[in-house]
Coordinates of C-alpha atoms and ligand atoms in Angstrom, one line a residue:
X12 CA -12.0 23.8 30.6
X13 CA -9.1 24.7 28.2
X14 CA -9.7 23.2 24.6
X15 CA -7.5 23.2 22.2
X16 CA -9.2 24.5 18.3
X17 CA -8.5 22.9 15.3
X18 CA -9.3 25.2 12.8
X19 CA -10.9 23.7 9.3
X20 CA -10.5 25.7 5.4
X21 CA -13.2 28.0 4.5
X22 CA -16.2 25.5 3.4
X23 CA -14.7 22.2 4.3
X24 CA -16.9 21.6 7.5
X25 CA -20.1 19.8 5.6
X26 CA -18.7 16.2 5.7
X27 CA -18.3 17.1 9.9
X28 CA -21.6 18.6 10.1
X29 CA -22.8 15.1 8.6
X30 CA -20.9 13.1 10.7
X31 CA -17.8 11.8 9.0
X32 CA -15.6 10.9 11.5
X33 CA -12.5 11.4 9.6
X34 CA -10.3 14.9 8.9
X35 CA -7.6 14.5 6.5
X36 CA -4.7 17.5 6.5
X37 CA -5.8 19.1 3.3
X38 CA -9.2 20.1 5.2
X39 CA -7.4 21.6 8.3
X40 CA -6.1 25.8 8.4
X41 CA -4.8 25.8 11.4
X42 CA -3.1 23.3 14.4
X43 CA -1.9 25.1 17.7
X44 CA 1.6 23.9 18.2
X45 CA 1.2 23.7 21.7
X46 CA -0.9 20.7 21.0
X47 CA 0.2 17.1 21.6
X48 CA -0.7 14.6 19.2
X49 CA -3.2 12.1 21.2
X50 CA -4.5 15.4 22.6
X51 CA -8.7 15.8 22.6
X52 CA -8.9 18.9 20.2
X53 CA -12.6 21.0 19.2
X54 CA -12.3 21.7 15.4
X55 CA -14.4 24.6 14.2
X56 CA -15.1 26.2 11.2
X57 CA -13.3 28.9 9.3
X58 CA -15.0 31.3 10.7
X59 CA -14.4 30.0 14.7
X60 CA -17.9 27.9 15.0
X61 CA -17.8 25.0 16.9
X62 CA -18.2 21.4 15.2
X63 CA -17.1 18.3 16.8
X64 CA -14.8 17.0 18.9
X65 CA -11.9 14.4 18.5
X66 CA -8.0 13.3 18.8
X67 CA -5.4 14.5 17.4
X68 CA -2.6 13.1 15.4
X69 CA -0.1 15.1 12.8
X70 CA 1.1 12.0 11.6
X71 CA -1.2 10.9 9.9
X72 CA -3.1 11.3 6.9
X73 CA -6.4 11.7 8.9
X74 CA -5.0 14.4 11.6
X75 CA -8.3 13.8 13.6
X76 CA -10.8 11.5 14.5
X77 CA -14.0 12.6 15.7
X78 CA -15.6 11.1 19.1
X79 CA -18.4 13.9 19.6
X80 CA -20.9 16.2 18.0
X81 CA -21.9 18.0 21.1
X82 CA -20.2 19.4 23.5
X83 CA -19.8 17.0 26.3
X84 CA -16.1 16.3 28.6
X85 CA -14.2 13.1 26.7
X86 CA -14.0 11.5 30.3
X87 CA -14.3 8.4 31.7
X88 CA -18.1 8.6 31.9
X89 CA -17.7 9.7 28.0
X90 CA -15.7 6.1 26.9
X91 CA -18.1 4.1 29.3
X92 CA -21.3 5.4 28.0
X93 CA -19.9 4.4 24.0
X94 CA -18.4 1.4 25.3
X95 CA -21.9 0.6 26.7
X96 CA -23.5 1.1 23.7
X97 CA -21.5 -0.7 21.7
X98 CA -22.2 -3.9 23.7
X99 CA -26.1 -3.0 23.8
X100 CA -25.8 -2.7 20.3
X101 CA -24.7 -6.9 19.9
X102 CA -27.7 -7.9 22.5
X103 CA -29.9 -6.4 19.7
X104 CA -28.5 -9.1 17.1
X105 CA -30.4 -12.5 16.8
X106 CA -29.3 -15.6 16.7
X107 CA -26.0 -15.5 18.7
X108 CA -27.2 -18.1 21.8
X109 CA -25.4 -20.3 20.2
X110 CA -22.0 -18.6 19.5
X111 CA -19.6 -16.6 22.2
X112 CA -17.0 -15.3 19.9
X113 CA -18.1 -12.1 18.2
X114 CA -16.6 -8.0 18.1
X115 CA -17.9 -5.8 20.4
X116 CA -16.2 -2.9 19.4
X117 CA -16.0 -1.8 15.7
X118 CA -14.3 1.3 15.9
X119 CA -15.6 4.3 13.9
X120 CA -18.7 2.6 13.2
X121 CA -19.0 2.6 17.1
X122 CA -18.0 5.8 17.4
X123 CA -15.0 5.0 19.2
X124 CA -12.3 5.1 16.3
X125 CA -9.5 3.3 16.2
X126 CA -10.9 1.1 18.7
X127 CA -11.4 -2.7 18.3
X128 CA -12.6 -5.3 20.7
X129 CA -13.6 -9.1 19.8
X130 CA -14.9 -11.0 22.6
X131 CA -13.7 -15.0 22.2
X132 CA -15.4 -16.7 25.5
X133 CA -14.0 -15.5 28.4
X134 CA -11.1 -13.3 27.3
X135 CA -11.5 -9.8 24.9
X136 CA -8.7 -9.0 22.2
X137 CA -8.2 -5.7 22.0
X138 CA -6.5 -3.8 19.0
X139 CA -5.4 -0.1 19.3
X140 CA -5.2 1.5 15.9
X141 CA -4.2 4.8 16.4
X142 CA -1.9 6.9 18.7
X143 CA -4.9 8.1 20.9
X144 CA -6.1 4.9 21.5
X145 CA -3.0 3.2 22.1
X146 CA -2.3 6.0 25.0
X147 CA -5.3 5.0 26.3
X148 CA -5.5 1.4 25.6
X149 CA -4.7 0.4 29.4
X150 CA -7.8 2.2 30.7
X151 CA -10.1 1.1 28.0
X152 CA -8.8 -2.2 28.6
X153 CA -9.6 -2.1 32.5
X154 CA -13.1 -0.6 31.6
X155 CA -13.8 -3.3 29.0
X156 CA -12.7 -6.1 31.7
X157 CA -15.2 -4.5 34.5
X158 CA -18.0 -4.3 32.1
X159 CA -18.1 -7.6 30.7
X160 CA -17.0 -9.5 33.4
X161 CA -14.1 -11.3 31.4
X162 CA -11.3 -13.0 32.3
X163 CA -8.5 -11.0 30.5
X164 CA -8.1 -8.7 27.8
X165 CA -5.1 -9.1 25.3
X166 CA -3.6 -6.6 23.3
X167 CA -2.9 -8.1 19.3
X168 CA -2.2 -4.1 18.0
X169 CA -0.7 -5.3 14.8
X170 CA -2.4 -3.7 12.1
X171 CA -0.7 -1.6 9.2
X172 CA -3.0 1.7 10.1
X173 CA -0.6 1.9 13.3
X174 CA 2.7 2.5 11.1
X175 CA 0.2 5.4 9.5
X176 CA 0.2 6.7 12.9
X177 CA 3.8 6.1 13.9
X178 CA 3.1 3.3 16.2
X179 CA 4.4 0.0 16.0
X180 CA 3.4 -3.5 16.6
X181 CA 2.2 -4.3 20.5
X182 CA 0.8 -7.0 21.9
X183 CA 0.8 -9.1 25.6
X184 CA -1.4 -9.0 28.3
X185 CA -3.2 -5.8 28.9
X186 CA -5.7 -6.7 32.1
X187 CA -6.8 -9.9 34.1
X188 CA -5.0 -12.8 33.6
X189 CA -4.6 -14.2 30.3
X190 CA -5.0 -18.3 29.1
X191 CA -2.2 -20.6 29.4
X192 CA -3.0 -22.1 25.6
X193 CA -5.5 -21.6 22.8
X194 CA -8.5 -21.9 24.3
X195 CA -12.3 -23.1 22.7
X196 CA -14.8 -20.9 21.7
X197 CA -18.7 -21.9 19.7
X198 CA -20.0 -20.8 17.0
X199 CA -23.1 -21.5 15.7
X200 CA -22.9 -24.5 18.2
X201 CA -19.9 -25.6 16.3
X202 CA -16.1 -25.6 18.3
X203 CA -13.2 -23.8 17.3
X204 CA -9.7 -23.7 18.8
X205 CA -8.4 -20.0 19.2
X206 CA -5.1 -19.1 19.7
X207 CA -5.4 -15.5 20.9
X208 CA -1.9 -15.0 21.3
X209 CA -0.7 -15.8 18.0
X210 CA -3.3 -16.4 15.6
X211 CA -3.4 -14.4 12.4
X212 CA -5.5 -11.0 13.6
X213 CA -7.2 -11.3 16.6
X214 CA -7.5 -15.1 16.2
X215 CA -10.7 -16.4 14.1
X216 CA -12.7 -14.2 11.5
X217 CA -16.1 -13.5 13.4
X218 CA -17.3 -11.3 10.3
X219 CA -17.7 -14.3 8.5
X220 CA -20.4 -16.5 11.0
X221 CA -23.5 -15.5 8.8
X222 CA -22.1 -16.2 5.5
X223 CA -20.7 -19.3 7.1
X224 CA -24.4 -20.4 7.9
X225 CA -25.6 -19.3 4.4
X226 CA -22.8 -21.1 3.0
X227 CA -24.1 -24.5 5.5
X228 CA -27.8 -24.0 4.4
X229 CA -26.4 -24.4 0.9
X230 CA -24.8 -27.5 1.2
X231 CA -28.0 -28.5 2.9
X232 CA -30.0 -27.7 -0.3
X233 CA -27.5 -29.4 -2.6
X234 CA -27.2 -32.3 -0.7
X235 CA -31.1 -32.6 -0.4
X236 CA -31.9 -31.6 -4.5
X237 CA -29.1 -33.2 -5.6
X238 CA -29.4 -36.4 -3.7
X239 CA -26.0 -36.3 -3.4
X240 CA -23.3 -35.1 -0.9
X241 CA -21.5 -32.1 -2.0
X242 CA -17.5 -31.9 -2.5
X243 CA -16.5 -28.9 -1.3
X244 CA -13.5 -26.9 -1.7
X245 CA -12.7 -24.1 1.3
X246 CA -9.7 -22.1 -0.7
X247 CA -7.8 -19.6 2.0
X248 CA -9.2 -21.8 5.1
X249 CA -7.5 -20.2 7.9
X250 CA -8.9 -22.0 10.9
X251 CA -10.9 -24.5 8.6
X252 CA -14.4 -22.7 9.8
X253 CA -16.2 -23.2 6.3
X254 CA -15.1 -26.6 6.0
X255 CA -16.2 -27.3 9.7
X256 CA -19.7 -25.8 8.6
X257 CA -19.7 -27.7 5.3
X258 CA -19.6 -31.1 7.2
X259 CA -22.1 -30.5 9.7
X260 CA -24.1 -29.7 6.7
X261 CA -23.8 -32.8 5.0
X262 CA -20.9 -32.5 2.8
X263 CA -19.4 -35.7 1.8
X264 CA -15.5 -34.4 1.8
X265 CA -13.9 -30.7 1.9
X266 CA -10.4 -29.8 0.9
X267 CA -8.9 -26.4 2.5
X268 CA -6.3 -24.9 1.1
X269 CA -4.1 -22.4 2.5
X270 CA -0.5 -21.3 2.8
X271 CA 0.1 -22.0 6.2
X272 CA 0.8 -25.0 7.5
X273 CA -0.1 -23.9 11.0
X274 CA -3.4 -22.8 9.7
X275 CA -4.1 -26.2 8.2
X276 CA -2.9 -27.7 11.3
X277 CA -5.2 -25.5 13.7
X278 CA -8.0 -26.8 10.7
X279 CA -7.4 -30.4 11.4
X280 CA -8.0 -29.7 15.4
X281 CA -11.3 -28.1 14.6
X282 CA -12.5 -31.1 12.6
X283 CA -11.5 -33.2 15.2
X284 CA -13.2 -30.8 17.8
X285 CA -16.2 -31.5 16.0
X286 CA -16.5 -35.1 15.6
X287 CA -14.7 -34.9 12.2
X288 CA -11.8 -37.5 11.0
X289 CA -9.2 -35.3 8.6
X290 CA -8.3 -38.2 7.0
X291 CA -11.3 -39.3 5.7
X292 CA -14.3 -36.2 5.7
X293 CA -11.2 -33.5 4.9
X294 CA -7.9 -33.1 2.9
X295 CA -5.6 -30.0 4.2
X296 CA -3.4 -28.9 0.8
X297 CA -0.5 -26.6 2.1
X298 CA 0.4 -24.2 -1.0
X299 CA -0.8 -21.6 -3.1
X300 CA -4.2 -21.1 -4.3
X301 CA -3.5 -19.7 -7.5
X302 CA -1.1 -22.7 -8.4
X303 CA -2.8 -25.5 -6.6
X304 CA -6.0 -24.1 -9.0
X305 CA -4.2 -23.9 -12.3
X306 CA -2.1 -27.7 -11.7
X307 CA -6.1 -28.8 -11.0
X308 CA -7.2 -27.5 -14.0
X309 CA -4.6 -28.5 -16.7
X310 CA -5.2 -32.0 -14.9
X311 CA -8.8 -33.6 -16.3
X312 CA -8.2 -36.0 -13.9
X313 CA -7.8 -33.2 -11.1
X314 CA -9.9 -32.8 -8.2
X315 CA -13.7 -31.0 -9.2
X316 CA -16.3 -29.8 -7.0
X317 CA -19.7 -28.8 -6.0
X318 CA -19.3 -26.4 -4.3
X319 CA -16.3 -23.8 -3.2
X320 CA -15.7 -20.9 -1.0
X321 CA -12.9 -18.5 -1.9
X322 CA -11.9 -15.7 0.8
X323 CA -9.0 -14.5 0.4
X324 CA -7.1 -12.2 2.4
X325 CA -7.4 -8.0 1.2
X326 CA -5.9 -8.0 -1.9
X327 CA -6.1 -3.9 -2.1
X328 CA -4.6 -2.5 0.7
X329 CA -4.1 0.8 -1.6
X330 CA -5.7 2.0 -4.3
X331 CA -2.1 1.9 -6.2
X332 CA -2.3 -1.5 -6.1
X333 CA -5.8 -1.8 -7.7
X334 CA -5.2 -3.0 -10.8
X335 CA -3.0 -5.9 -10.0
X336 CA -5.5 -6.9 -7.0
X337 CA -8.1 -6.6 -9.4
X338 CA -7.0 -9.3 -10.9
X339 CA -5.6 -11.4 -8.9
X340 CA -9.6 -11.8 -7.7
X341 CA -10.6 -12.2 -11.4
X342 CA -8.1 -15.0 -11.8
X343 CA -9.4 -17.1 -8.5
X344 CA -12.7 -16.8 -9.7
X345 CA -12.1 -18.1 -13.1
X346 CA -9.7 -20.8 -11.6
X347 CA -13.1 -21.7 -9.3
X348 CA -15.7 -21.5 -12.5
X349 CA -14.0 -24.2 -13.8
X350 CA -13.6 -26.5 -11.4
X351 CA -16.7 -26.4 -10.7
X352 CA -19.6 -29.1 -12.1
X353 CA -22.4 -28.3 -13.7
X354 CA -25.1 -26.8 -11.4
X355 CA -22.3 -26.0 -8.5
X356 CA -22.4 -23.3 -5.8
X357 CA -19.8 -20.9 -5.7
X358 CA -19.4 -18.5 -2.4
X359 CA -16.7 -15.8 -3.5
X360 CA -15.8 -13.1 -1.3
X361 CA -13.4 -10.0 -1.2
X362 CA -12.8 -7.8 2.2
X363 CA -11.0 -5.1 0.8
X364 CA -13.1 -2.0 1.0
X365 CA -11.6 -0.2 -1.7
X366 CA -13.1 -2.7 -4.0
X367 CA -16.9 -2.5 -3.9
X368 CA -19.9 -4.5 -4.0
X369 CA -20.5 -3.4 -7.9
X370 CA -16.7 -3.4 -8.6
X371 CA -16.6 -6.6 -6.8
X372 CA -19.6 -8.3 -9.3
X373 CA -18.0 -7.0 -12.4
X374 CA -15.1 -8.7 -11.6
X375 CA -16.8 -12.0 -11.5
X376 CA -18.7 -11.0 -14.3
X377 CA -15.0 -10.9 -16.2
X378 CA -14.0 -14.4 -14.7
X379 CA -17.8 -16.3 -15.8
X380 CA -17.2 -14.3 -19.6
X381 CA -13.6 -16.0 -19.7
X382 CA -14.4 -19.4 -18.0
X383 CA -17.4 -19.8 -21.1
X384 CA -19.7 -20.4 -18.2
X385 CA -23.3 -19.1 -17.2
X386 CA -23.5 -17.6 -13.7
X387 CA -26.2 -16.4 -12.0
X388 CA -26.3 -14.7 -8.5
X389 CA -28.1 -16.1 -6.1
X390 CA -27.3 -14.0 -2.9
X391 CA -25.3 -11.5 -1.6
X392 CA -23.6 -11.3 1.2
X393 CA -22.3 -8.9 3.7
X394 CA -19.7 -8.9 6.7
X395 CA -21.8 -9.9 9.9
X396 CA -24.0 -7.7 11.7
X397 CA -21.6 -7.5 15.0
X398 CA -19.0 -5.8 12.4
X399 CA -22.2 -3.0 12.3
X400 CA -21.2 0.1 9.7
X401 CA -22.2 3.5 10.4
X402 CA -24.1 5.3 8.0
X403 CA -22.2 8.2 8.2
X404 CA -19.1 6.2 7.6
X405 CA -19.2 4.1 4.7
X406 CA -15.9 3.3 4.9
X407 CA -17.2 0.6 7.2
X408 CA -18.3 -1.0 5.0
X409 CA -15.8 -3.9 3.8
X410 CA -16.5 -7.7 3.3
X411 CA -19.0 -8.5 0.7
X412 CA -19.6 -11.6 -1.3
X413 CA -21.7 -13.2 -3.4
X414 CA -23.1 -16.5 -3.6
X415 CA -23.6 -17.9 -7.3
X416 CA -25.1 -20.7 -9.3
X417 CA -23.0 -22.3 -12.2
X418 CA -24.2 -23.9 -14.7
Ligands
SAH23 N1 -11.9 -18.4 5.4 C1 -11.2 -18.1 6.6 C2 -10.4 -16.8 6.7 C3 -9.4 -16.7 5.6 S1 -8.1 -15.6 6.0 C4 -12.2 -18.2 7.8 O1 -13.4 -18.4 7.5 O2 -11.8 -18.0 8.9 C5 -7.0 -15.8 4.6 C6 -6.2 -17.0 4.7 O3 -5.5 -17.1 3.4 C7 -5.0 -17.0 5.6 O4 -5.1 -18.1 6.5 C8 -3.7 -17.0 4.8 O5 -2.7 -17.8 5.4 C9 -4.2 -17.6 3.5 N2 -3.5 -17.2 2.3 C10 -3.1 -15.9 1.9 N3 -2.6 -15.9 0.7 C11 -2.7 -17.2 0.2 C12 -2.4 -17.9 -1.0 N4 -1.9 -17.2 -2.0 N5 -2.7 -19.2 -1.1 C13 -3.2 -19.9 -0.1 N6 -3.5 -19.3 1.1 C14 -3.3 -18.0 1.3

């Protein structure tokens, strides 16, 4: 077998040896020219010893993406045997009799990177995030459809890591046949409406489905100690999942908030789905969080709640853009502290991994010092255990929240 070497610098081969998955160009000495980007390359060290194994990609920042510490052929059997363990890895999790939509691929923290799969019912959405992957995307996507017996696999390969690669936007049909409309899919024994075609992402935020049933078995609590229905608040509701969870756990009325009118829309069918009336158990408010917060709090006769969920979409997508991101989240969660009664429950979240869980909590330490008000933590919360993280790659990590008490 010819392999083509990537060489490293002198004494930039421990993060390898550890299992970083990740390369970046100032690491590398040496590239043979002869190699294609999307090509399988061995990277050794500086001295010619053999590390890893992974893809290629000149590109971008990370010029290779490791698939293999030993020295085995990246064949089919190679992508079968991960793909295999990836869904293993799910059959392991409790508590998912009752749900069908989840991701069965996470990428690097399945050691397939670049890779993601969701499964929704019947059909898998698959999204290619890098140049190796997307040359290989039709094959994985066959593979995927033989092993899990699904209907059809779409592609929704829209993420801004693929203009880092020099790919841009795909998506259609990539195996089987796909649905004629949105089709339904359960979670915790609850129905959602999933439009896999063109929903935001791949469709409806599975890493979400554990906080969503913390979030429930809080409203269950208040409405049990306080003797009272909570009124809840779901701010950046997307599909309307929280508010859907909120009801079935006794809430007496939740208003969702986002900017999208489709998204409110698809909210209201998921009510319904559920038993719900949207004119009566909901309110949809199309608009801004930040303004529709601030009008609600120069207004003492505004709308207050119990409780509230805030997740918002990644604020950080660079660490340029820190500082301003930073406080955009400071200045939801203060809007939130204070309208929010005495004794309320506040679920706050943040998925962009360059903000931290620590970073994260000092910034709603800054909003609870501002509002006046005392906060304590009650929980926190992590993305869902199909969105697994590697240990080795703790850039993996990403959604974190916390629940709080306000008093
Ligand atoms: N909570 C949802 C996921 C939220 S995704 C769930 O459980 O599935 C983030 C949502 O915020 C998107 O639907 C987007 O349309 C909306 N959004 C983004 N910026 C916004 C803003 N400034 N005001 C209101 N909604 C916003």
């Amino acid at each position: 077998m010819t392999s083509t070497v990537v060489r490293l610098k002198p004494n930039r081969d421990k993060p390898v040896r550890q299992g970083h998955p990740w390369i970046f160009s100032g690491a590398i000495e040496h590239i043979p020219p002869a190699a294609a980007d999307g090509d399988i390359v061995d990277v050794t060290t500086a001295d010619g010893r053999w590390l890893a194994r992974g893809y290629l990609n000149r590109r971008s920042q990370i010029q290779v993406r490791l698939l293999t510490w030993v020295q085995e052929p990246i064949d089919e059997a190679f992508w079968r045997g991960r793909l295999a363990t990836a869904i293993a890895t799910r059959a392991a999790i409790p508590d998912m009799d009752d749900t069908n939509a989840l991701r069965l691929v996470n990428a690097e923290n399945d050691g397939l990177p670049g890779l993601t799969v969701d499964r929704f019912a019947d059909y898998l959405v698959l999204q290619a995030g890098t140049l190796a992957i997307d040359q290989r995307k039709q094959f994985l996507a066959d593979l995927m459809l033989e092993m899990t017996g699904c209907r059809g696999v779409i592609e929704r390969s829209e993420m801004a890591l693929r203009r880092q690669e020099g790919l841009s936007p795909a998506s259609g049909l990539l195996a089987g046949t796909g649905p004629t409309g949105p089709i339904e899919v359960v979670e915790s024994g609850l129905r959602f409406a999933v439009d896999l075609e063109h929903g935001q992402k791949t469709g409806f935020y599975t890493d979400q489905r554990q906080n969503r049933r913390r979030f429930a078995a809080y409203c269950r609590a208040y409405a049990h100690r306080a003797g009272r229905s909570p009124h809840v608040l779901n701010a950046f509701a997307y599909t309307g999942a929280f508010a859907v969870y909120a009801l079935n756990a006794g809430a007496a009325h939740v208003i969702s908030i986002d900017s999208s009118v489709e998204a409110l829309e698809l909210a209201e069918t998921n009510l319904r789905l559920n038993g719900f009336d949207p004119d009566t158990a909901a309110e949809g408010v199309a608009g801004d969080v930040f303004e529709i917060l601030r009008d609600w709090r120069e207004d003492p006769g505004g709308p207050r709640f119990d409780m509230i969920v805030l997740d918002p979409p990644k604020f950080v997508q660079s660490q340029q853009h820190m500082e301003r991101a930073l406080r955009g989240y400071k200045d939801i969660n203060l809007l939130a502290l204070q309208l929010l009664n005495p004794g309320g429950i506040l679920a706050t979240f943040s998925c962009s991994g360059l903000v931290d869980a620590a970073l994260f909590q000092k910034v709603v330490f800054g909003a609870a010092v501002d509002a006046g008000r005392t906060v304590q933590i009650l929980e926190w919360l992590r993305q869902s255990a199909d969105h697994p993280v590697a240990v080795t790659f703790p850039e993996g990590e990403y959604l974190k929240g916390l629940i709080c008490r306000v008093l």
